CSV table of C-alpha atoms in Angstrom, one decimal:
chain,number,residue,atom,x,y,z
A,1,MET,CA,-7.2,6.4,-44.0
A,2,SER,CA,-3.4,7.4,-45.3
A,3,ILE,CA,-2.9,9.5,-42.3
A,4,LEU,CA,-4.4,6.7,-39.7
A,5,PHE,CA,-1.8,4.3,-41.7
A,6,TRP,CA,1.2,6.4,-41.1
A,7,TRP,CA,0.1,7.1,-38.0
A,8,PHE,CA,-0.2,3.2,-37.0
A,9,ASP,CA,2.6,2.0,-39.3
A,10,GLY,CA,4.8,4.7,-37.4
A,11,PHE,CA,3.6,4.0,-33.6
A,12,CYS,CA,4.1,-0.1,-34.4
A,13,GLY,CA,7.4,0.1,-35.3
A,14,ARG,CA,8.3,2.6,-31.8
A,15,PHE,CA,6.6,-0.1,-30.1
A,16,CYS,CA,8.7,-3.0,-31.5
A,17,ARG,CA,11.8,-0.6,-31.2
A,18,GLY,CA,10.4,0.1,-27.1
A,19,LEU,CA,10.2,-3.7,-26.8
A,20,ALA,CA,13.7,-4.7,-28.3
A,21,VAL,CA,15.3,-2.2,-25.6
A,22,ILE,CA,13.3,-4.2,-23.4
A,23,GLU,CA,14.3,-7.5,-24.3
A,24,ASP,CA,17.9,-6.7,-23.6
A,25,TYR,CA,17.0,-6.9,-19.8
A,26,VAL,CA,14.7,-9.5,-19.7
A,27,ASP,CA,15.6,-12.8,-16.9
A,28,SER,CA,14.0,-15.4,-16.4
A,29,LEU,CA,12.4,-17.3,-13.4
A,30,ARG,CA,13.3,-20.6,-14.2
A,31,ASP,CA,16.3,-19.9,-13.0
A,32,LEU,CA,14.7,-19.0,-9.5
A,33,ASP,CA,12.4,-22.1,-9.5
A,34,GLY,CA,12.6,-23.7,-6.0
A,35,LEU,CA,14.3,-20.9,-4.2
A,36,VAL,CA,11.9,-20.0,-1.5
A,37,MET,CA,13.0,-18.5,1.9
A,38,ASN,CA,11.0,-18.5,4.9
A,39,SER,CA,8.7,-15.8,4.1
A,40,GLY,CA,6.0,-13.9,5.6
A,41,PHE,CA,2.4,-12.7,3.7
A,42,ILE,CA,0.4,-9.8,4.7
A,43,ASP,CA,-2.6,-8.1,3.4
A,44,GLY,CA,-5.8,-6.0,4.1
A,45,GLY,CA,-9.1,-5.1,3.8
A,46,TYR,CA,-11.8,-2.5,5.3
A,47,ASP,CA,-15.1,-0.8,4.5
A,48,SER,CA,-16.3,2.3,6.0
A,49,SER,CA,-19.6,3.8,6.3
A,50,ILE,CA,-19.6,8.2,6.3
A,51,ARG,CA,-22.3,9.5,8.2
A,52,LEU,CA,-23.8,12.5,8.9
A,53,SER,CA,-21.4,13.9,11.9
A,54,ARG,CA,-19.6,10.3,12.7
A,55,SER,CA,-17.7,7.2,10.7
A,56,VAL,CA,-18.0,3.2,11.5
A,57,PHE,CA,-14.8,1.4,10.3
A,58,VAL,CA,-14.2,-2.3,10.0
A,59,LEU,CA,-11.2,-3.4,9.4
A,60,THR,CA,-8.6,-6.2,9.1
A,61,GLY,CA,-5.0,-7.3,8.9
A,62,CYS,CA,-4.0,-10.6,7.9
A,63,GLY,CA,-0.3,-12.5,8.1
A,64,LEU,CA,0.6,-16.0,7.2
A,65,GLY,CA,4.0,-17.4,7.2
A,66,ILE,CA,6.0,-20.1,5.6
A,67,VAL,CA,8.8,-21.4,7.5
A,68,ASP,CA,11.5,-24.3,5.9
A,69,GLY,CA,8.2,-25.2,3.6
A,70,LYS,CA,5.3,-26.0,6.1
A,71,TYR,CA,2.1,-23.4,6.2
A,72,GLY,CA,1.9,-21.8,9.9
A,73,GLY,CA,-0.8,-20.1,11.5
A,74,PHE,CA,-2.5,-16.8,10.9
A,75,TYR,CA,-1.6,-13.5,13.1
A,76,GLY,CA,-3.7,-10.4,13.2
A,77,VAL,CA,-7.2,-9.5,12.9
A,78,LEU,CA,-9.0,-11.9,10.3
A,79,SER,CA,-12.7,-11.3,8.3
A,80,ASP,CA,-14.5,-13.5,10.7
A,81,ARG,CA,-13.4,-11.2,13.8
A,82,PRO,CA,-13.1,-7.7,12.4
A,83,LEU,CA,-11.9,-4.5,14.4
A,84,ILE,CA,-15.1,-2.2,14.1
A,85,HIS,CA,-14.6,1.4,15.7
A,86,ALA,CA,-17.3,4.3,15.4
A,87,SER,CA,-15.2,7.7,15.4
A,88,ASN,CA,-16.1,11.0,16.9
A,89,TYR,CA,-16.8,12.6,13.6
A,90,TYR,CA,-16.8,12.2,9.9
A,91,VAL,CA,-13.7,11.4,7.7
A,92,PHE,CA,-12.2,12.0,4.3
A,93,GLU,CA,-13.2,9.0,2.1
A,94,ASP,CA,-9.5,7.7,1.7
A,95,THR,CA,-8.5,7.7,5.4
A,96,PRO,CA,-10.0,4.1,6.5
A,97,LEU,CA,-7.2,3.2,3.9
A,98,LEU,CA,-4.4,4.6,6.0
A,99,ILE,CA,-6.0,2.7,8.9
A,100,MET,CA,-5.8,-0.5,7.6
A,101,GLN,CA,-2.5,0.0,5.7
A,102,THR,CA,-1.7,0.9,9.5
A,103,LEU,CA,-2.4,-2.2,10.6
A,104,GLU,CA,-1.0,-4.0,7.6
A,105,PHE,CA,2.4,-2.9,9.2
A,106,MET,CA,1.2,-4.0,13.0
A,107,VAL,CA,0.4,-7.2,11.4
A,108,ALA,CA,3.8,-7.5,9.8
A,109,TYR,CA,5.8,-6.5,12.9
A,110,GLU,CA,4.2,-9.3,14.5
A,111,VAL,CA,5.0,-12.3,11.9
A,112,LEU,CA,8.5,-10.4,12.2
A,113,ARG,CA,9.2,-11.0,15.6
A,114,SER,CA,7.3,-13.9,16.1
A,115,LEU,CA,9.0,-16.0,12.7
A,116,ASP,CA,12.3,-16.6,11.9
A,117,VAL,CA,11.4,-15.4,8.6
A,118,ASP,CA,14.0,-14.1,5.6
A,119,LEU,CA,11.2,-11.8,3.6
A,120,LEU,CA,8.2,-10.0,4.1
A,121,PHE,CA,5.7,-9.3,1.6
A,122,MET,CA,3.5,-7.0,1.5
A,123,ASP,CA,0.4,-6.0,-0.6
A,124,GLY,CA,0.7,-2.7,-2.6
A,125,ALA,CA,3.2,-0.2,-3.5
A,126,TYR,CA,6.0,0.4,-1.3
A,127,HIS,CA,6.7,3.7,-2.1
A,128,ILE,CA,2.6,5.0,-2.1
A,129,SER,CA,3.3,3.3,1.1
A,130,ALA,CA,6.3,5.9,2.4
A,131,MET,CA,4.4,8.8,1.4
A,132,TYR,CA,2.0,11.2,2.9
A,133,ALA,CA,-1.2,10.4,1.6
A,134,ARG,CA,-2.6,13.2,-1.6
A,135,THR,CA,-5.1,14.2,0.8
A,136,SER,CA,-2.7,15.1,3.7
A,137,ARG,CA,-0.3,17.1,0.9
A,138,TYR,CA,-3.1,19.0,0.2
A,139,TYR,CA,-3.3,19.7,3.8
A,140,ARG,CA,0.4,20.4,3.6
A,141,ASP,CA,0.7,22.9,6.7
A,142,PHE,CA,-1.4,20.3,9.2
A,143,LEU,CA,1.6,17.9,8.4
A,144,TYR,CA,4.5,19.8,10.4
A,145,SER,CA,2.1,21.8,13.0
A,146,GLU,CA,4.1,21.3,16.3
A,147,ILE,CA,1.3,20.6,18.7
A,148,LEU,CA,0.6,17.5,16.5
A,149,ASN,CA,3.7,16.7,16.3
A,150,GLU,CA,4.2,16.7,20.1
A,151,LEU,CA,1.0,14.7,20.7
A,152,ILE,CA,1.6,11.9,18.3
A,153,ARG,CA,5.1,11.3,19.5
A,154,ASP,CA,4.1,11.8,23.6
A,155,VAL,CA,1.1,10.0,22.7
A,156,LEU,CA,0.5,8.4,20.3
A,157,CYS,CA,3.9,6.6,19.7
A,158,PRO,CA,4.3,4.9,22.8
A,159,CYS,CA,0.9,3.7,22.6
A,160,PHE,CA,1.1,1.9,19.1
A,161,ASN,CA,4.2,0.4,20.0
A,162,GLU,CA,3.1,-1.3,22.7
A,163,ARG,CA,0.2,-2.7,21.4
A,164,GLY,CA,-0.4,-5.6,18.7
A,165,PRO,CA,-3.0,-5.7,16.0
A,166,SER,CA,-6.1,-6.5,17.6
A,167,GLU,CA,-5.4,-3.6,20.1
A,168,LEU,CA,-5.2,-1.3,17.5
A,169,PRO,CA,-5.5,2.5,19.6
A,170,MET,CA,-8.6,4.1,17.6
A,171,SER,CA,-10.3,5.8,20.9
A,172,GLU,CA,-6.9,7.3,21.6
A,173,VAL,CA,-6.4,9.1,18.2
A,174,ASP,CA,-9.8,9.8,18.7
A,175,ASP,CA,-8.9,12.1,21.8
A,176,VAL,CA,-5.4,13.1,20.2
A,177,VAL,CA,-7.3,14.8,17.4
A,178,GLU,CA,-9.9,16.1,19.7
A,179,ARG,CA,-6.9,17.6,22.1
A,180,TRP,CA,-5.4,19.1,18.9
A,181,CYS,CA,-8.4,20.7,17.8
A,182,SER,CA,-8.7,22.4,21.6
A,183,LYS,CA,-6.0,23.9,21.6
A,184,SER,CA,-5.8,25.0,17.8
A,185,GLY,CA,-8.0,28.3,16.8
A,186,PHE,CA,-10.8,27.6,14.2
A,187,ASP,CA,-8.7,29.9,11.8
A,188,GLU,CA,-5.7,27.7,11.8
A,189,LEU,CA,-7.8,24.2,11.0
A,190,GLY,CA,-10.5,26.2,8.7
A,191,ASP,CA,-14.1,24.7,8.6
A,192,GLN,CA,-13.3,20.6,8.6
A,193,PRO,CA,-11.0,20.7,11.7
A,194,TYR,CA,-11.5,17.0,12.6
A,195,PRO,CA,-11.8,15.3,9.1
A,196,ILE,CA,-8.0,17.0,8.7
A,197,ALA,CA,-6.6,16.1,11.7
A,198,TYR,CA,-7.8,12.9,11.5
A,199,HIS,CA,-6.6,12.1,8.5
A,200,VAL,CA,-2.9,13.8,9.4
A,201,ALA,CA,-2.3,12.3,12.5
A,202,TRP,CA,-3.3,8.5,10.8
A,203,ASP,CA,-1.1,9.4,8.0
A,204,LYS,CA,2.0,10.0,10.5
A,205,ILE,CA,1.1,7.0,12.5
A,206,ARG,CA,0.7,5.0,9.4
A,207,LEU,CA,4.3,6.3,8.3
A,208,HIS,CA,5.8,5.8,12.1
A,209,MET,CA,4.9,2.1,11.8
A,210,LEU,CA,6.3,1.8,8.4
A,211,LEU,CA,9.2,3.1,9.2
A,212,ARG,CA,9.6,0.4,12.8
A,213,LEU,CA,8.3,-2.4,10.5
A,214,LEU,CA,11.8,-1.3,8.2
A,215,LYS,CA,14.5,-1.0,10.9
A,216,ALA,CA,13.8,-3.9,12.7
A,217,ALA,CA,14.1,-5.7,9.0
A,218,GLU,CA,17.3,-4.0,8.6
A,219,GLU,CA,18.1,-5.6,12.6
A,220,HIS,CA,16.8,-9.0,11.8
A,221,ASP,CA,18.5,-9.0,7.9
A,222,VAL,CA,15.0,-9.4,6.1
A,223,GLY,CA,14.3,-7.9,3.2
A,224,VAL,CA,10.6,-6.5,2.6
A,225,PHE,CA,8.6,-6.5,-1.2
A,226,TRP,CA,5.4,-4.9,-1.8
A,227,LEU,CA,3.1,-7.1,-4.3
A,228,ALA,CA,0.7,-5.2,-6.2
A,229,LYS,CA,-2.0,-7.0,-8.1
A,230,GLU,CA,-2.9,-3.3,-10.0
A,231,TYR,CA,-0.4,-0.5,-10.5
A,232,HIS,CA,-0.9,2.0,-13.1
A,233,SER,CA,2.7,3.4,-13.2
A,234,SER,CA,4.3,4.9,-16.4
A,235,VAL,CA,7.5,5.1,-15.4
A,236,LEU,CA,8.8,2.1,-18.2
A,237,SER,CA,6.2,3.5,-21.1
A,238,ARG,CA,7.4,7.1,-21.1
A,239,TYR,CA,11.1,6.5,-21.1
A,240,LEU,CA,10.3,4.2,-24.5
A,241,GLY,CA,7.8,6.9,-25.8
A,242,TYR,CA,4.7,6.0,-25.0
A,243,GLN,CA,3.1,8.6,-23.1
A,244,TRP,CA,-0.5,7.2,-23.6
A,245,ILE,CA,0.0,3.8,-22.2
A,246,SER,CA,0.4,2.7,-18.9
A,247,ASP,CA,3.4,-0.1,-18.3
A,248,LEU,CA,1.3,-2.9,-17.5
A,249,ALA,CA,-0.6,-2.4,-20.9
A,250,LEU,CA,2.7,-2.5,-22.4
A,251,LEU,CA,3.8,-5.0,-21.2
A,252,THR,CA,0.6,-7.1,-20.9
A,253,GLU,CA,0.5,-6.7,-25.2
A,254,GLY,CA,4.4,-7.0,-25.5
A,255,LEU,CA,5.2,-10.2,-23.8
A,256,SER,CA,1.8,-11.6,-24.6
A,257,MET,CA,3.9,-14.8,-25.9
A,258,SER,CA,6.1,-14.7,-22.9
A,259,SER,CA,6.0,-16.8,-20.1
A,260,SER,CA,8.5,-17.1,-17.1
A,261,ILE,CA,10.2,-13.9,-17.0
A,262,TYR,CA,11.1,-10.8,-14.8
A,263,VAL,CA,11.8,-7.5,-16.2
A,264,PRO,CA,14.0,-4.7,-13.4
A,265,VAL,CA,13.0,-1.3,-14.7
A,266,HIS,CA,16.1,0.6,-12.7
A,267,ARG,CA,18.5,-1.4,-15.3
A,268,VAL,CA,16.3,-0.6,-18.1
A,269,VAL,CA,16.0,3.2,-17.4
A,270,GLY,CA,19.7,3.4,-16.0
A,271,ARG,CA,18.8,4.5,-12.8
A,272,ASP,CA,21.4,2.0,-10.4
A,273,GLU,CA,20.5,4.3,-7.0
A,274,GLY,CA,16.9,3.3,-7.5
A,275,PHE,CA,13.8,5.9,-8.4
A,276,LYS,CA,13.4,8.7,-5.8
A,277,LEU,CA,11.0,8.4,-2.6
A,278,HIS,CA,8.6,12.3,-3.2
A,279,ASP,CA,6.7,13.7,-0.5
A,280,VAL,CA,7.8,11.9,2.5
A,281,ALA,CA,8.3,12.8,5.7
A,282,LYS,CA,11.5,15.4,6.7
A,283,ASP,CA,13.0,12.8,9.3
A,284,PHE,CA,12.5,9.8,6.6
A,285,PRO,CA,15.7,8.4,6.6
A,286,GLU,CA,18.3,8.1,3.8
A,287,GLU,CA,18.4,4.6,3.5
A,288,TYR,CA,14.9,4.0,2.8
A,289,ALA,CA,14.0,6.9,0.0
A,290,SER,CA,14.5,4.9,-3.0
A,291,TRP,CA,12.6,2.5,-4.5
A,292,ASP,CA,12.9,-0.1,-7.4
A,293,LEU,CA,10.7,-1.9,-9.5
A,294,VAL,CA,10.4,-5.1,-11.0
A,295,TYR,CA,7.7,-6.6,-13.3
A,296,PHE,CA,6.8,-10.0,-13.7
A,297,LYS,CA,5.4,-12.9,-15.5
A,298,VAL,CA,4.9,-16.1,-14.0
A,299,HIS,CA,3.3,-18.0,-17.2
A,300,ARG,CA,1.9,-17.0,-20.6
A,301,TYR,CA,-1.3,-16.3,-19.6
A,302,SER,CA,-0.7,-14.9,-16.6
A,303,PRO,CA,-0.9,-11.4,-15.8
A,304,VAL,CA,2.0,-8.6,-15.4
A,305,LEU,CA,2.9,-8.6,-11.9
A,306,CYS,CA,4.2,-5.5,-9.9
A,307,LEU,CA,7.2,-5.9,-7.4
A,308,THR,CA,8.0,-2.9,-5.6
A,309,TYR,CA,10.8,-2.8,-3.0
A,310,PRO,CA,13.7,-0.1,-1.1
A,311,SER,CA,16.9,-0.3,-2.8
A,312,ALA,CA,17.9,-1.3,0.1
A,313,HIS,CA,16.9,-4.5,-0.1
A,314,ARG,CA,18.3,-5.0,-3.7
A,315,ASP,CA,20.4,-7.9,-3.0
A,316,LEU,CA,17.5,-10.3,-1.8
A,317,LEU,CA,15.7,-9.4,-5.2
A,318,GLU,CA,16.1,-12.9,-6.6
A,319,CYS,CA,15.1,-14.3,-3.4
A,320,ALA,CA,12.0,-12.7,-3.2
A,321,LEU,CA,11.3,-13.7,-7.1
A,322,GLY,CA,11.9,-17.3,-6.6
A,323,THR,CA,9.9,-17.4,-3.7
A,324,LEU,CA,7.0,-16.0,-5.2
A,325,TYR,CA,7.8,-17.9,-8.7
A,326,THR,CA,7.4,-21.5,-7.0
A,327,LEU,CA,4.7,-20.6,-4.5
A,328,SER,CA,2.8,-19.3,-7.8
A,329,HIS,CA,2.2,-23.1,-8.8
A,330,GLY,CA,1.4,-22.3,-12.5
A,331,LYS,CA,-1.6,-20.1,-11.0
A,332,GLY,CA,-0.1,-16.7,-12.0
A,333,TYR,CA,-0.3,-15.3,-8.5
A,334,PRO,CA,1.4,-16.8,-5.2
A,335,GLU,CA,-0.7,-18.5,-3.7
A,336,PRO,CA,0.1,-17.3,0.8
A,337,MET,CA,-1.3,-14.1,-0.6
A,338,ILE,CA,-5.1,-15.4,-2.4
A,339,ILE,CA,-4.9,-17.2,1.1
A,340,VAL,CA,-4.6,-13.8,3.4
A,341,HIS,CA,-6.3,-12.0,0.7
A,342,SER,CA,-9.5,-14.1,1.5
A,343,LYS,CA,-8.9,-13.9,5.2
A,344,SER,CA,-8.7,-10.3,5.2
A,345,THR,CA,-11.7,-9.8,2.5
A,346,VAL,CA,-13.9,-7.5,4.5
A,347,SER,CA,-17.6,-7.5,2.7
A,348,ARG,CA,-18.9,-4.1,1.4
A,349,GLY,CA,-21.9,-2.6,2.7
A,350,ILE,CA,-21.1,-4.4,6.0
A,351,ALA,CA,-20.2,-1.0,7.8
A,352,GLY,CA,-23.7,0.6,6.5
A,353,LEU,CA,-25.6,-2.1,8.2
A,354,ILE,CA,-23.5,-2.0,11.4
A,355,ALA,CA,-23.8,2.4,11.7
A,356,ASP,CA,-27.2,1.8,10.8
A,357,LYS,CA,-28.0,-0.5,13.6
A,358,LEU,CA,-26.0,2.3,16.2
A,359,TYR,CA,-28.6,5.1,14.9
A,360,GLU,CA,-31.5,2.2,15.4
A,361,LYS,CA,-30.5,1.8,19.1
A,362,SER,CA,-29.0,5.1,19.9
A,363,GLY,CA,-31.0,7.2,17.5
A,364,ASP,CA,-27.9,9.7,17.8
A,365,VAL,CA,-28.4,11.9,14.3
A,366,SER,CA,-24.2,11.7,14.2
A,367,LEU,CA,-25.2,8.2,12.6
A,368,ALA,CA,-27.8,9.2,9.7
A,369,LYS,CA,-27.3,8.7,6.5
A,370,THR,CA,-26.1,11.3,4.6
A,371,ALA,CA,-28.1,12.8,1.5
A,372,ARG,CA,-26.2,10.4,-1.5
A,373,ASP,CA,-26.8,7.7,0.8
A,374,ALA,CA,-30.2,8.0,1.7
A,375,MET,CA,-31.6,8.4,-1.7
A,376,GLY,CA,-29.4,5.7,-2.8
A,377,LEU,CA,-27.3,7.4,-5.5
A,378,ARG,CA,-23.8,5.9,-4.7
């Protein structure tokens, strides 16, 4: 018991010293109340069903603008009329997420071009969106395939640039993947050529659409920020010496009595140049290769939220925080983000029902359930 008390006493002491360090950098959101900029809010959703040899996707991406204090109409693909696609082959489980993010970037671009906005708010985290996906990094050799890069540059990029979110060229990606696999030998692609090629192709297209969005935002002097509902980072806690706890857990406990505050992490840890991105494309522009992290809390009983963004947009941070704080209306989360989330939510299991119907009508064995699904083991 004495050993446990000694450990707990030491932990509490270090915990309090860590919070004292943070308190020196805490700023008030109340000073930014009422600072609302013309803004766009974007979120997406998806459901997928991976079958014996094909996959079915249901995708949404919703955008909403607030200009001169008034809500505008919706942009993109809403949950009442989602995009539905049956690919020609099965895919990795995290591939549909890449497709949804691509759709979100296309919706954000549409909002940027259609409305006079100063800020764009995306769902998620910037540095995760700007890096190659984990599965792509595992198949790193395929990222630099000359054949695939040529097909993406000459076929897919012009196609995606010309179309809107509701015309997401899913079939064209299928065709490019098949052309790549037919031009590459079996030894090069291994025993899962189509899932690998499909995943890598969508990952590269996703980053292409992200860069298109960031460049357009720079041309129009628009700041782009990512708001995460849940984010499991330990940048701050590791800096303070807590290796086993996440930033959100640390701040939720440490700031439990606080309200209307924000903590710019790059200032706490002394990273004035921002944090550097890892595992990005070789041609990723240097001006977007660093990012900032800010935690904020609207009121005493609201959750701690995370805002990430390219360091190049740091000058608009207070405008972004003021907008989010004012539009939260004491709810702890910005109302426009709640709206686009509800308009883009996809019912879980809907892709499986669609796949079942397609299988019943066509009798195509490639759309039959996998053994796991057939036995109800999910």
